[in-house]
Coordinates of C-alpha atoms and ligand atoms in Angstrom, one line a residue:
M30 CA -0.1 -0.2 0.0
A31 CA 2.5 2.3 1.3
K32 CA 4.7 1.5 -2.0
H33 CA 1.5 2.2 -4.7
S34 CA 1.0 5.7 -2.8
I35 CA 4.4 6.8 -3.1
R36 CA 4.0 5.8 -7.1
I37 CA 0.5 8.1 -7.2
L38 CA 2.3 11.0 -5.9
R39 CA 5.3 10.8 -8.2
T40 CA 3.4 10.6 -10.9
T41 CA 1.4 13.6 -9.9
A42 CA 4.2 15.6 -9.3
L43 CA 5.4 14.8 -12.7
A44 CA 1.8 15.8 -14.6
L45 CA 1.9 19.3 -12.6
A46 CA 5.3 19.6 -13.8
L47 CA 4.8 18.8 -17.3
C48 CA 2.1 21.3 -17.0
G49 CA 3.8 23.8 -15.3
T50 CA 6.4 23.6 -18.3
A51 CA 4.0 23.6 -21.1
F52 CA 1.4 26.1 -20.0
A53 CA 2.2 28.6 -17.6
A54 CA 2.3 32.3 -18.1
P55 CA 5.6 34.3 -17.3
V56 CA 5.3 35.2 -13.3
T57 CA 7.5 37.8 -12.0
T58 CA 8.5 37.8 -7.9
E59 CA 11.0 39.8 -6.1
G60 CA 13.7 38.7 -3.9
T61 CA 16.4 40.5 -1.7
G62 CA 20.0 40.0 -0.5
V63 CA 22.1 42.3 1.5
G64 CA 25.2 43.9 -0.1
K65 CA 27.8 46.0 1.3
H66 CA 25.4 49.1 1.6
G67 CA 22.5 47.7 2.5
D68 CA 19.7 45.4 0.8
V69 CA 19.6 44.6 -3.0
T70 CA 15.8 44.1 -4.8
V71 CA 15.4 42.4 -7.6
A72 CA 12.4 41.7 -9.5
V73 CA 12.4 38.4 -11.5
T74 CA 10.3 36.9 -14.4
F75 CA 10.3 33.4 -15.1
D76 CA 9.1 31.6 -18.1
G77 CA 9.0 28.2 -18.5
G78 CA 10.9 27.4 -15.4
K79 CA 13.9 29.4 -16.9
I80 CA 14.7 33.2 -15.6
T81 CA 13.9 35.5 -18.7
A82 CA 14.8 39.1 -16.9
I83 CA 16.6 40.2 -14.0
D84 CA 14.9 43.7 -12.7
V85 CA 17.4 45.6 -10.7
K86 CA 14.6 47.5 -8.4
S87 CA 16.7 49.1 -5.6
S88 CA 20.3 48.8 -4.8
L89 CA 22.5 51.4 -2.8
E90 CA 26.0 49.4 -3.8
N91 CA 28.6 51.4 -5.3
P92 CA 27.8 51.9 -9.4
I93 CA 31.2 51.5 -10.0
L94 CA 32.5 49.1 -8.2
A95 CA 29.7 46.8 -8.3
K96 CA 29.2 48.0 -11.9
G97 CA 30.2 44.2 -13.5
V98 CA 27.5 42.5 -10.8
F99 CA 24.4 44.5 -12.5
T100 CA 25.5 44.1 -16.0
D101 CA 27.7 40.9 -16.8
M102 CA 27.5 38.7 -14.2
K103 CA 23.5 39.2 -14.4
D104 CA 23.5 38.7 -17.7
A105 CA 25.2 35.6 -17.0
M106 CA 22.7 34.3 -15.0
V107 CA 19.9 35.0 -17.2
R108 CA 22.1 33.0 -20.0
Y109 CA 22.6 30.1 -17.8
N110 CA 19.5 30.2 -15.6
S111 CA 21.4 30.4 -12.8
A112 CA 22.4 32.2 -9.4
D113 CA 25.8 30.5 -8.9
V114 CA 27.6 32.2 -11.4
D115 CA 31.0 33.7 -11.1
V116 CA 31.1 36.7 -8.6
V117 CA 32.5 40.1 -9.6
A118 CA 36.5 40.6 -8.3
G119 CA 36.2 43.2 -5.8
A120 CA 32.9 43.1 -5.1
T121 CA 32.0 40.1 -3.8
L122 CA 29.0 41.2 -1.1
S123 CA 27.4 43.0 -3.9
S124 CA 28.0 40.0 -6.4
E125 CA 26.2 37.7 -3.1
A126 CA 23.8 40.1 -2.2
L127 CA 22.4 39.1 -6.1
R128 CA 22.6 35.8 -5.8
T129 CA 20.8 35.7 -2.6
A130 CA 18.2 38.0 -3.9
V131 CA 17.6 35.9 -7.5
K132 CA 17.6 32.6 -5.3
A133 CA 14.7 33.8 -3.2
A134 CA 13.0 35.0 -6.0
A135 CA 13.3 31.9 -7.6
E136 CA 12.1 29.7 -4.6
K137 CA 8.7 32.1 -4.0
A138 CA 8.1 31.6 -8.0
G139 CA 8.6 27.5 -7.2
V140 CA 11.2 28.0 -9.9
A141 CA 14.5 25.0 -9.8
L142 CA 17.3 26.8 -11.1
S143 CA 20.4 24.9 -12.6
G144 CA 23.6 24.8 -10.2
P145 CA 26.9 26.5 -10.1
V146 CA 28.0 27.6 -13.4
V147 CA 31.8 28.7 -14.5
V148 CA 31.5 31.3 -17.3
A149 CA 34.6 31.0 -19.1
K150 CA 37.0 34.2 -18.2
R151 CA 37.9 37.0 -21.2
T152 CA 40.9 37.5 -21.3
P153 CA 41.4 40.6 -23.2
K154 CA 43.7 40.4 -26.6
I155 CA 46.4 42.9 -26.0
P156 CA 49.7 42.5 -27.7
E157 CA 53.0 41.9 -25.8
K158 CA 54.1 45.0 -27.0
N159 CA 52.4 48.5 -26.6
I160 CA 53.3 52.0 -28.0
Y161 CA 52.1 54.9 -26.2
D162 CA 53.6 58.9 -25.9
V163 CA 52.1 58.5 -22.1
V164 CA 51.7 55.3 -20.2
V165 CA 49.8 56.2 -16.7
V166 CA 49.8 53.6 -13.9
G167 CA 46.9 53.9 -11.9
S168 CA 43.5 55.0 -12.4
G169 CA 42.4 56.8 -9.4
G170 CA 42.0 60.9 -9.3
A171 CA 45.5 61.7 -10.1
G172 CA 45.7 59.0 -12.4
F173 CA 42.8 60.3 -14.7
S174 CA 43.6 63.6 -14.4
A175 CA 46.9 63.1 -15.8
A176 CA 45.5 60.6 -18.7
I177 CA 42.9 62.9 -19.7
T178 CA 45.1 66.1 -19.7
A179 CA 47.7 64.3 -21.6
H180 CA 45.6 63.3 -24.3
D181 CA 43.9 67.1 -24.6
A182 CA 47.5 68.1 -24.9
G183 CA 48.0 66.1 -28.1
A184 CA 49.6 62.4 -26.7
S185 CA 48.5 58.9 -27.0
V186 CA 47.6 57.7 -23.9
V187 CA 47.0 54.5 -21.8
I188 CA 45.8 54.2 -18.3
L189 CA 47.0 50.7 -16.6
E190 CA 45.4 49.4 -13.4
K191 CA 46.0 46.4 -11.2
M192 CA 42.2 46.0 -9.6
P193 CA 39.4 44.7 -11.8
T194 CA 37.3 48.4 -11.3
V195 CA 38.9 51.8 -11.2
G196 CA 39.0 54.5 -9.3
G197 CA 40.9 53.7 -6.2
N198 CA 40.7 55.7 -3.2
S199 CA 39.5 58.1 -4.8
L200 CA 36.3 56.4 -5.3
I201 CA 35.6 55.7 -1.9
S202 CA 36.7 59.0 -0.3
G203 CA 34.4 62.1 0.4
A204 CA 36.1 63.6 -2.4
E205 CA 35.6 67.1 -0.8
M206 CA 38.3 69.5 -2.3
A207 CA 39.9 72.2 -1.1
A208 CA 40.5 75.2 -3.0
A209 CA 40.8 79.0 -2.1
G210 CA 38.9 81.7 -3.7
S211 CA 35.7 79.5 -5.2
W212 CA 32.7 80.6 -6.9
V213 CA 31.0 78.8 -3.8
Q214 CA 33.2 80.6 -0.7
Q215 CA 32.2 83.8 -2.8
K216 CA 28.5 83.3 -2.9
L217 CA 28.8 82.3 0.4
G218 CA 30.5 85.6 1.0
I219 CA 33.9 83.9 2.3
K220 CA 37.2 86.0 2.4
D221 CA 40.2 83.4 1.5
S222 CA 43.0 83.7 0.1
V223 CA 46.1 80.8 -1.8
E224 CA 48.3 82.6 1.0
Q225 CA 46.2 81.4 3.3
H226 CA 45.5 78.1 2.1
F227 CA 49.2 77.7 1.8
Q228 CA 50.2 79.0 5.3
D229 CA 47.0 76.2 6.7
T230 CA 48.8 73.2 4.5
M231 CA 52.5 74.1 5.8
K232 CA 51.0 74.3 9.4
G233 CA 49.1 71.8 9.4
G234 CA 51.8 69.8 7.9
D235 CA 54.0 70.8 11.0
N236 CA 56.2 72.3 7.6
L237 CA 57.5 69.1 6.8
G238 CA 55.9 69.8 3.2
D239 CA 57.7 71.6 0.2
P240 CA 57.1 74.9 0.0
A241 CA 57.3 75.0 -3.7
V242 CA 55.7 72.3 -4.3
V243 CA 52.8 73.0 -1.9
R244 CA 52.6 76.4 -3.4
T245 CA 52.0 75.0 -6.4
M246 CA 49.0 72.9 -5.3
V247 CA 47.7 76.0 -3.5
E248 CA 48.0 78.1 -6.7
G249 CA 46.4 75.3 -8.8
A250 CA 43.7 74.1 -7.1
L251 CA 40.9 76.5 -8.2
P252 CA 41.9 76.7 -11.9
A253 CA 41.8 72.6 -11.4
A254 CA 38.8 72.5 -9.5
L255 CA 37.2 74.7 -12.8
W256 CA 38.7 72.4 -14.8
C257 CA 36.5 69.5 -13.2
R258 CA 33.5 71.8 -13.2
D259 CA 33.7 73.0 -16.7
E260 CA 35.7 70.2 -18.7
I261 CA 34.8 66.8 -16.9
G262 CA 31.3 68.0 -15.6
V263 CA 31.9 66.9 -12.2
E264 CA 28.7 68.6 -10.5
F265 CA 29.8 70.4 -6.8
V266 CA 27.0 71.6 -3.9
E267 CA 26.8 75.3 -5.3
D268 CA 25.9 76.6 -1.6
N269 CA 27.6 75.0 1.0
L270 CA 31.0 74.3 1.4
F271 CA 32.9 71.4 4.4
H272 CA 35.2 73.2 7.2
F273 CA 37.8 70.7 7.6
G274 CA 40.2 70.7 10.9
G275 CA 43.0 72.6 10.3
H276 CA 41.6 75.2 7.3
S277 CA 41.1 78.3 9.0
V278 CA 37.9 79.0 6.4
K279 CA 35.2 76.7 4.7
R280 CA 37.1 76.1 1.4
S281 CA 36.4 72.8 0.7
L282 CA 34.2 72.1 -2.5
I283 CA 31.5 69.2 -1.9
P284 CA 30.7 66.6 -5.0
K285 CA 27.5 65.9 -5.9
G286 CA 26.4 63.0 -3.0
A287 CA 29.7 63.8 -1.1
T288 CA 31.4 61.3 -2.0
G289 CA 34.1 60.6 -5.5
S290 CA 31.8 58.5 -7.5
E291 CA 30.6 62.1 -8.8
F292 CA 34.6 62.6 -10.0
I293 CA 35.2 59.1 -10.9
S294 CA 31.9 58.5 -13.1
K295 CA 32.4 61.5 -14.7
F296 CA 36.6 61.1 -15.2
M297 CA 35.3 57.7 -16.5
A298 CA 33.0 59.4 -19.1
A299 CA 35.6 62.0 -19.8
A300 CA 38.0 58.8 -20.6
E301 CA 35.5 57.1 -22.7
K302 CA 34.9 60.2 -25.4
R303 CA 38.1 60.4 -25.8
N304 CA 38.9 57.1 -26.5
I305 CA 41.5 56.3 -23.8
P306 CA 42.1 53.0 -23.2
I307 CA 42.0 51.8 -19.6
V308 CA 43.6 48.4 -18.9
T309 CA 42.0 46.7 -15.8
G310 CA 43.8 43.9 -14.0
M311 CA 46.9 45.1 -15.6
K312 CA 49.9 45.5 -12.6
A313 CA 52.7 47.8 -13.0
E314 CA 55.7 45.4 -11.7
E315 CA 58.9 47.3 -13.0
L316 CA 60.1 50.7 -14.6
L317 CA 61.5 50.0 -17.9
R318 CA 64.6 52.7 -18.4
D319 CA 67.2 53.2 -22.1
A320 CA 70.8 52.9 -21.7
D321 CA 70.6 56.8 -20.3
G322 CA 68.6 55.6 -17.8
R323 CA 65.4 57.7 -19.3
V324 CA 62.6 55.8 -18.2
T325 CA 60.6 54.1 -21.0
G326 CA 57.8 52.6 -19.9
V327 CA 56.6 49.8 -18.1
R328 CA 56.6 46.1 -17.7
A329 CA 53.1 44.9 -16.2
V330 CA 51.6 41.8 -15.2
M331 CA 47.9 40.7 -16.3
D332 CA 46.8 36.9 -15.2
G333 CA 50.9 35.7 -15.1
K334 CA 51.7 37.0 -18.1
D335 CA 54.2 39.7 -18.9
Y336 CA 53.2 42.7 -21.0
V337 CA 55.3 46.0 -22.0
F338 CA 54.1 49.3 -22.6
E339 CA 56.4 51.5 -23.7
A340 CA 56.0 54.9 -23.3
R341 CA 57.7 57.6 -25.9
R342 CA 57.2 60.3 -23.8
G343 CA 56.2 60.1 -20.6
T344 CA 55.6 58.0 -17.7
V345 CA 53.5 58.4 -15.1
L346 CA 52.7 57.3 -11.5
A347 CA 49.6 57.7 -10.1
T348 CA 49.4 54.2 -8.0
G349 CA 48.2 56.0 -5.1
G350 CA 49.9 55.1 -1.0
F351 CA 50.7 52.2 1.1
A352 CA 47.9 52.4 3.8
A353 CA 46.8 48.6 3.0
N354 CA 50.1 47.4 3.3
V355 CA 50.7 46.1 6.7
D356 CA 54.8 45.3 6.0
M357 CA 55.3 48.4 4.3
R358 CA 53.5 50.3 7.3
T359 CA 55.2 49.0 9.8
K360 CA 58.5 49.3 8.4
A361 CA 58.1 52.9 7.6
N362 CA 56.7 53.8 11.7
P363 CA 56.0 50.2 13.7
F364 CA 52.9 52.6 15.8
Y365 CA 50.9 52.3 12.5
G366 CA 51.2 48.2 11.7
A367 CA 48.7 45.7 12.5
G368 CA 47.1 47.1 15.4
F369 CA 45.4 49.4 13.2
K370 CA 42.5 48.3 10.4
T371 CA 42.5 50.7 7.0
T372 CA 39.9 52.8 5.3
N373 CA 41.8 52.1 2.3
M374 CA 41.4 50.0 -1.1
P375 CA 42.9 46.9 -1.1
G376 CA 45.0 48.3 -4.4
A377 CA 46.7 50.6 -2.2
Q378 CA 50.1 48.7 -1.8
G379 CA 52.9 51.4 -2.6
D380 CA 53.8 49.9 -5.8
G381 CA 54.9 52.8 -7.1
I382 CA 57.0 54.0 -4.3
V383 CA 58.8 50.5 -4.2
M384 CA 59.1 50.5 -8.2
A385 CA 60.6 53.9 -8.5
E386 CA 63.1 53.6 -5.5
K387 CA 64.2 50.4 -7.4
I388 CA 65.5 52.7 -10.0
G389 CA 67.1 55.7 -7.5
A390 CA 64.4 58.2 -6.6
A391 CA 64.3 59.9 -3.3
V392 CA 61.2 59.3 -0.7
A393 CA 60.2 61.6 1.7
N394 CA 58.1 61.7 5.0
M395 CA 57.7 57.8 5.2
D396 CA 57.0 57.6 8.6
Q397 CA 53.6 60.1 8.8
I398 CA 51.1 58.2 8.7
Q399 CA 47.5 59.3 8.9
T400 CA 44.9 57.7 11.1
Y401 CA 40.8 59.3 10.1
P402 CA 39.7 59.1 13.7
M403 CA 36.0 58.2 13.0
C404 CA 35.9 55.2 11.1
D405 CA 34.0 51.7 11.2
P406 CA 35.4 49.5 14.0
V407 CA 34.0 46.7 12.5
S408 CA 35.8 47.3 9.0
G409 CA 38.2 50.1 9.4
A410 CA 36.3 51.6 6.7
I411 CA 35.9 55.9 6.5
E412 CA 32.5 57.1 8.5
L413 CA 31.2 59.1 5.4
I414 CA 28.0 60.1 8.2
D415 CA 31.0 61.7 9.9
D416 CA 30.2 65.1 7.9
A417 CA 28.2 65.6 10.7
R418 CA 31.3 66.7 12.6
F419 CA 32.1 70.0 10.3
E420 CA 28.1 70.9 10.8
G421 CA 28.5 70.7 14.8
A422 CA 27.8 67.0 15.9
I423 CA 29.8 66.6 19.0
L424 CA 32.7 63.9 20.1
I425 CA 32.2 62.4 23.6
N426 CA 34.0 59.5 25.0
Q427 CA 32.2 56.6 27.0
E428 CA 31.7 58.7 30.1
G429 CA 29.4 61.2 28.3
R430 CA 32.2 63.7 28.2
R431 CA 33.9 65.7 24.9
F432 CA 37.7 65.7 25.2
V433 CA 39.1 67.3 21.8
E434 CA 38.1 70.0 19.4
E435 CA 35.9 68.6 16.7
L436 CA 37.8 70.2 14.0
E437 CA 41.2 69.7 15.3
R438 CA 43.9 67.8 13.1
R439 CA 43.2 64.2 12.4
D440 CA 46.1 63.1 14.2
V441 CA 45.3 65.3 17.1
M442 CA 41.8 64.1 17.3
S443 CA 43.1 60.5 16.7
K444 CA 45.4 60.6 19.7
A445 CA 42.8 62.1 21.8
I446 CA 40.3 59.0 20.9
L447 CA 43.1 56.4 21.7
A448 CA 43.4 58.0 24.8
Q449 CA 39.8 57.6 26.4
T450 CA 38.2 54.5 27.4
G451 CA 38.3 51.4 25.2
Q452 CA 40.4 53.7 22.6
Y453 CA 37.5 54.6 21.2
C454 CA 34.7 57.2 20.6
Y455 CA 31.0 58.8 20.0
A456 CA 29.7 61.4 17.7
L457 CA 26.3 62.8 18.7
F458 CA 23.9 64.8 16.5
N459 CA 20.5 66.0 16.3
Q460 CA 17.9 67.3 13.3
K461 CA 19.3 70.2 13.7
V462 CA 22.8 69.5 12.7
E463 CA 21.5 67.2 9.8
D464 CA 19.6 70.0 8.1
R465 CA 22.5 71.7 8.1
A466 CA 25.0 68.5 7.2
H467 CA 22.9 66.3 5.1
A468 CA 25.4 63.2 6.5
V469 CA 22.2 60.8 7.1
Q470 CA 20.4 62.0 3.8
N471 CA 23.8 61.5 1.7
H472 CA 24.7 58.5 3.2
Q473 CA 21.8 56.0 3.4
D474 CA 24.1 52.9 2.7
E475 CA 26.1 53.7 5.4
V476 CA 23.2 54.3 8.2
A477 CA 21.9 50.7 6.6
V478 CA 24.9 49.0 7.5
F479 CA 25.8 51.1 10.4
S480 CA 22.5 50.1 12.1
R481 CA 22.1 46.4 11.3
T482 CA 25.4 46.0 12.9
G483 CA 24.6 48.1 15.9
I484 CA 27.5 51.1 15.7
L485 CA 24.9 53.6 14.6
Y486 CA 21.6 54.4 17.2
K487 CA 18.6 56.5 16.1
G488 CA 16.9 57.3 19.4
E489 CA 13.9 60.3 20.0
T490 CA 15.5 61.6 23.3
L491 CA 18.6 61.6 24.4
K492 CA 18.0 58.9 27.3
D493 CA 17.5 56.7 24.3
V494 CA 20.8 57.0 23.0
A495 CA 22.5 56.9 26.6
D496 CA 20.7 53.9 27.3
H497 CA 21.7 52.3 23.7
F498 CA 25.6 53.1 24.5
K499 CA 25.7 53.0 28.7
I500 CA 26.6 56.2 28.5
P501 CA 25.7 58.1 31.9
L502 CA 23.0 60.3 30.9
D503 CA 23.4 62.8 33.4
A504 CA 26.9 63.4 32.0
L505 CA 25.7 63.5 29.0
E506 CA 23.0 65.9 29.3
D507 CA 25.3 68.2 31.2
T508 CA 27.2 68.4 27.8
V509 CA 24.6 69.1 25.7
K510 CA 23.4 72.0 28.0
K511 CA 27.2 73.2 27.6
V512 CA 27.3 73.1 23.6
S513 CA 23.6 74.1 23.2
S514 CA 24.8 77.2 25.2
Y515 CA 27.6 77.5 23.5
A516 CA 25.4 77.3 19.9
K517 CA 23.9 80.8 21.7
T518 CA 26.7 82.8 22.6
G519 CA 28.7 81.9 19.3
K520 CA 31.8 80.7 21.5
D521 CA 32.9 77.1 22.9
L522 CA 34.5 77.8 26.0
D523 CA 36.0 74.0 26.5
F524 CA 37.6 73.2 22.9
N525 CA 37.1 76.4 21.1
Y526 CA 35.0 74.8 18.3
R527 CA 36.0 76.6 15.1
G528 CA 32.8 75.5 13.3
K529 CA 29.1 76.6 14.4
F530 CA 27.5 74.5 17.1
E531 CA 23.5 74.1 17.1
D532 CA 21.1 73.6 20.1
L533 CA 21.5 70.0 20.5
T534 CA 18.8 70.0 23.7
T535 CA 16.0 68.1 20.9
G536 CA 15.8 64.9 19.4
P537 CA 15.7 62.9 17.6
Y538 CA 19.4 62.1 18.0
W539 CA 22.2 60.1 15.8
I540 CA 25.0 58.3 17.7
Y541 CA 27.4 55.9 16.6
R542 CA 30.8 54.7 17.8
G543 CA 34.2 55.7 15.9
V544 CA 37.3 54.4 16.0
P545 CA 41.1 55.6 14.2
S546 CA 41.9 53.9 11.1
V547 CA 44.7 54.7 8.6
H548 CA 44.0 56.4 6.3
H549 CA 46.7 58.2 4.4
T550 CA 50.5 57.9 3.5
M551 CA 51.9 61.6 3.6
G552 CA 55.1 60.1 2.5
G553 CA 56.3 58.8 -0.8
L554 CA 58.2 60.1 -4.0
K555 CA 60.1 63.0 -3.8
I556 CA 58.6 65.4 -7.0
N557 CA 59.4 68.9 -7.9
P558 CA 56.5 71.1 -8.9
K559 CA 56.6 70.3 -12.2
A560 CA 55.4 66.3 -11.1
Q561 CA 59.2 65.1 -11.9
V562 CA 60.3 62.4 -9.7
L563 CA 63.7 63.1 -8.1
D564 CA 66.9 60.9 -7.5
S565 CA 68.8 61.3 -4.4
N566 CA 71.0 64.1 -5.5
G567 CA 67.2 66.3 -6.2
K568 CA 67.7 65.8 -9.8
P569 CA 64.6 64.9 -12.0
I570 CA 64.6 61.4 -13.3
E571 CA 63.9 61.7 -17.1
G572 CA 60.9 60.4 -18.2
L573 CA 59.4 60.0 -14.8
W574 CA 56.6 62.2 -13.5
A575 CA 54.5 61.4 -10.1
A576 CA 51.1 62.7 -8.7
G577 CA 49.2 61.6 -5.9
E578 CA 49.4 60.2 -2.8
V579 CA 52.4 58.3 -4.5
T580 CA 54.1 61.5 -3.8
G581 CA 55.6 62.3 0.0
V582 CA 56.1 65.9 0.1
T583 CA 52.8 68.0 0.0
H584 CA 51.6 67.0 3.1
G585 CA 54.1 67.1 5.3
S586 CA 53.5 65.5 8.9
N587 CA 49.4 65.9 8.5
R588 CA 47.1 66.0 5.2
L589 CA 44.9 68.4 6.0
G590 CA 40.9 66.9 4.7
S591 CA 39.9 67.8 1.3
N592 CA 44.0 68.6 0.2
A593 CA 43.9 64.8 -1.6
Y594 CA 41.7 65.9 -4.3
A595 CA 43.5 69.1 -4.7
D596 CA 47.0 67.5 -4.7
I597 CA 45.8 64.7 -7.2
I598 CA 44.2 66.8 -9.7
V599 CA 46.7 69.5 -9.9
F600 CA 49.6 67.3 -10.2
G601 CA 47.8 64.7 -12.2
R602 CA 46.9 67.9 -14.7
I603 CA 50.8 69.0 -14.0
A604 CA 52.2 65.4 -15.1
G605 CA 49.9 64.7 -17.6
E606 CA 51.0 67.9 -19.3
E607 CA 54.5 67.8 -18.8
A608 CA 55.0 64.0 -20.3
A609 CA 52.7 65.3 -23.4
K610 CA 55.0 67.4 -24.0
A611 CA 58.2 65.9 -23.4
V612 CA 60.4 65.2 -26.4
A613 CA 59.6 61.7 -28.1
K614 CA 62.1 59.1 -28.0
Ligands
ADP721 P1 45.3 58.7 -6.0 O1 44.2 59.7 -5.2 O2 46.3 58.9 -5.8 O3 45.0 59.0 -7.6 P2 44.2 56.1 -5.8 O4 44.6 55.2 -4.9 O5 42.9 56.9 -5.8 O6 45.4 57.2 -5.8 O7 44.4 54.9 -7.3 C1 45.5 54.7 -7.4 C2 45.0 53.5 -8.3 O8 46.3 53.0 -8.4 C3 45.1 52.6 -7.8 O9 42.9 52.1 -8.3 C4 45.7 51.3 -7.5 O10 44.7 50.1 -7.6 C5 46.1 51.6 -8.7 N1 47.4 50.9 -8.7 C6 48.3 50.7 -7.6 N2 49.3 49.9 -7.7 C7 49.2 49.5 -9.1 C8 50.1 49.0 -10.1 N3 51.2 48.6 -9.6 N4 49.8 49.1 -11.6 C9 47.9 48.9 -11.9 N5 47.4 50.1 -11.0 C10 48.0 50.3 -9.4

């Protein structure tokens, strides 16, 4: 009897399945997966038990880093009727989110997908030897600026990028850009001067920067910002600026969305328009030289195979810093070794410094390593929501007390945080601060992730937030009362906050925990104001230019917030211009 009933059930199931295959109309179901920055929701259409379309309904994933997930990977899922296709390198969490979302949708639709599929990797056809006027290594802000400028000066150019995606740290940065005398400063009635920017930068770096290089940066900052706006199409916030620590006035332009995506997506479009090839997955490993010692290009490696990129006019190193290289950090300054996480992309390994040192380039300030004060204790990533600090968010310790000026230099703040209970602190702000800072509004992705991991909490009252993080309420109330009175008088009697405080007595409140994480390596190659790489005698190495974080004479002991974007664009443009006009060999 038992045997008989099983047979009947099987027959019924088979009949239903056949019926489904032959007659069911297309069905669309939704599924959700959790990505790096929050939920990814897709609507998947199935017809005859197969995926026919995947529509991404919502995603907060980085549009540049995760591009391959929502194009190639998504297409492969449809082609192979499987959610288990290869993940996109460099976007594992976003890839996993898409997999989970599509599987959930399939489950809802009662569709069984095919199993894991290995999609054959398409290695692009690149000749072993390639010749250009200018070879740019690295596709961050410095690399793009150099390549586009060199192209516009008439040179043939290639960009080599070792990672699967472009943008480096420039992409994940907040990307504010310091420029004295900008159109936004004029609109806001803020008086500023290039000389003041120079003084702030030198002082902020304890006078360890090279004055001639610093002067070139501050003088070039506004023209560079105008180039970004007018030539590249970068959109800036027109009615506000940031006031980063160490700058005597508000002078930092804010790109739309307050992240590097705005710059890098516009740079990509500009490079595409000019047909500048960008070879990703290609790692430069060695600088090549002729018999006279002139740099003639690079040897690079892709998938274990060597390629030569010859540069008739010049090679530009725009490889970024070494914050993600724990060994190199430890060697440069043991204090910043394995005990710290980093805000950086994994590509920041100091390759350009190592390659150039091998051919006699001089370095400077290698021991000067910067931590960003407020970073995610879980991943080490910078907390972009911390923009609120520029508009009146206060830093408090576990005891509920302020302990440092919130607009202090990053090194001073980081040291102060490390001296607090647990070596962390909290930032607290309310709706009034948010109305000015738009930190929550701009960084919804972080809000989603940090709320999930528990490092960010939104509460209606001070008691709510104090209870959540076990901060003594009486101390917190006292701190808030004091700050709110300073907001009225305009004078912070405790730490002399240089910005504008807000009345913090009413909610709702946001509070998040932060720790210092290695953010910027100030040291690197010595360059002159023409972005030429110098040898140990201070003489330019023929054929070699460098720009951006790979260089080491701009920021001294401490880079001021938003001076990195000024640095990378100013010197990227100079390097591109100079390399393009060098006499071709
Ligand atoms: P910057 O801000 O100075 O432009 P970024 O960190 O934004 O620096 O960009 C540097 C880029 O250079 C990163 O995308 C990184 O992956 C890339 N890079 C680093 N080393 C190499 C290398 N050896 N070959 C090719 N690309 C590299």
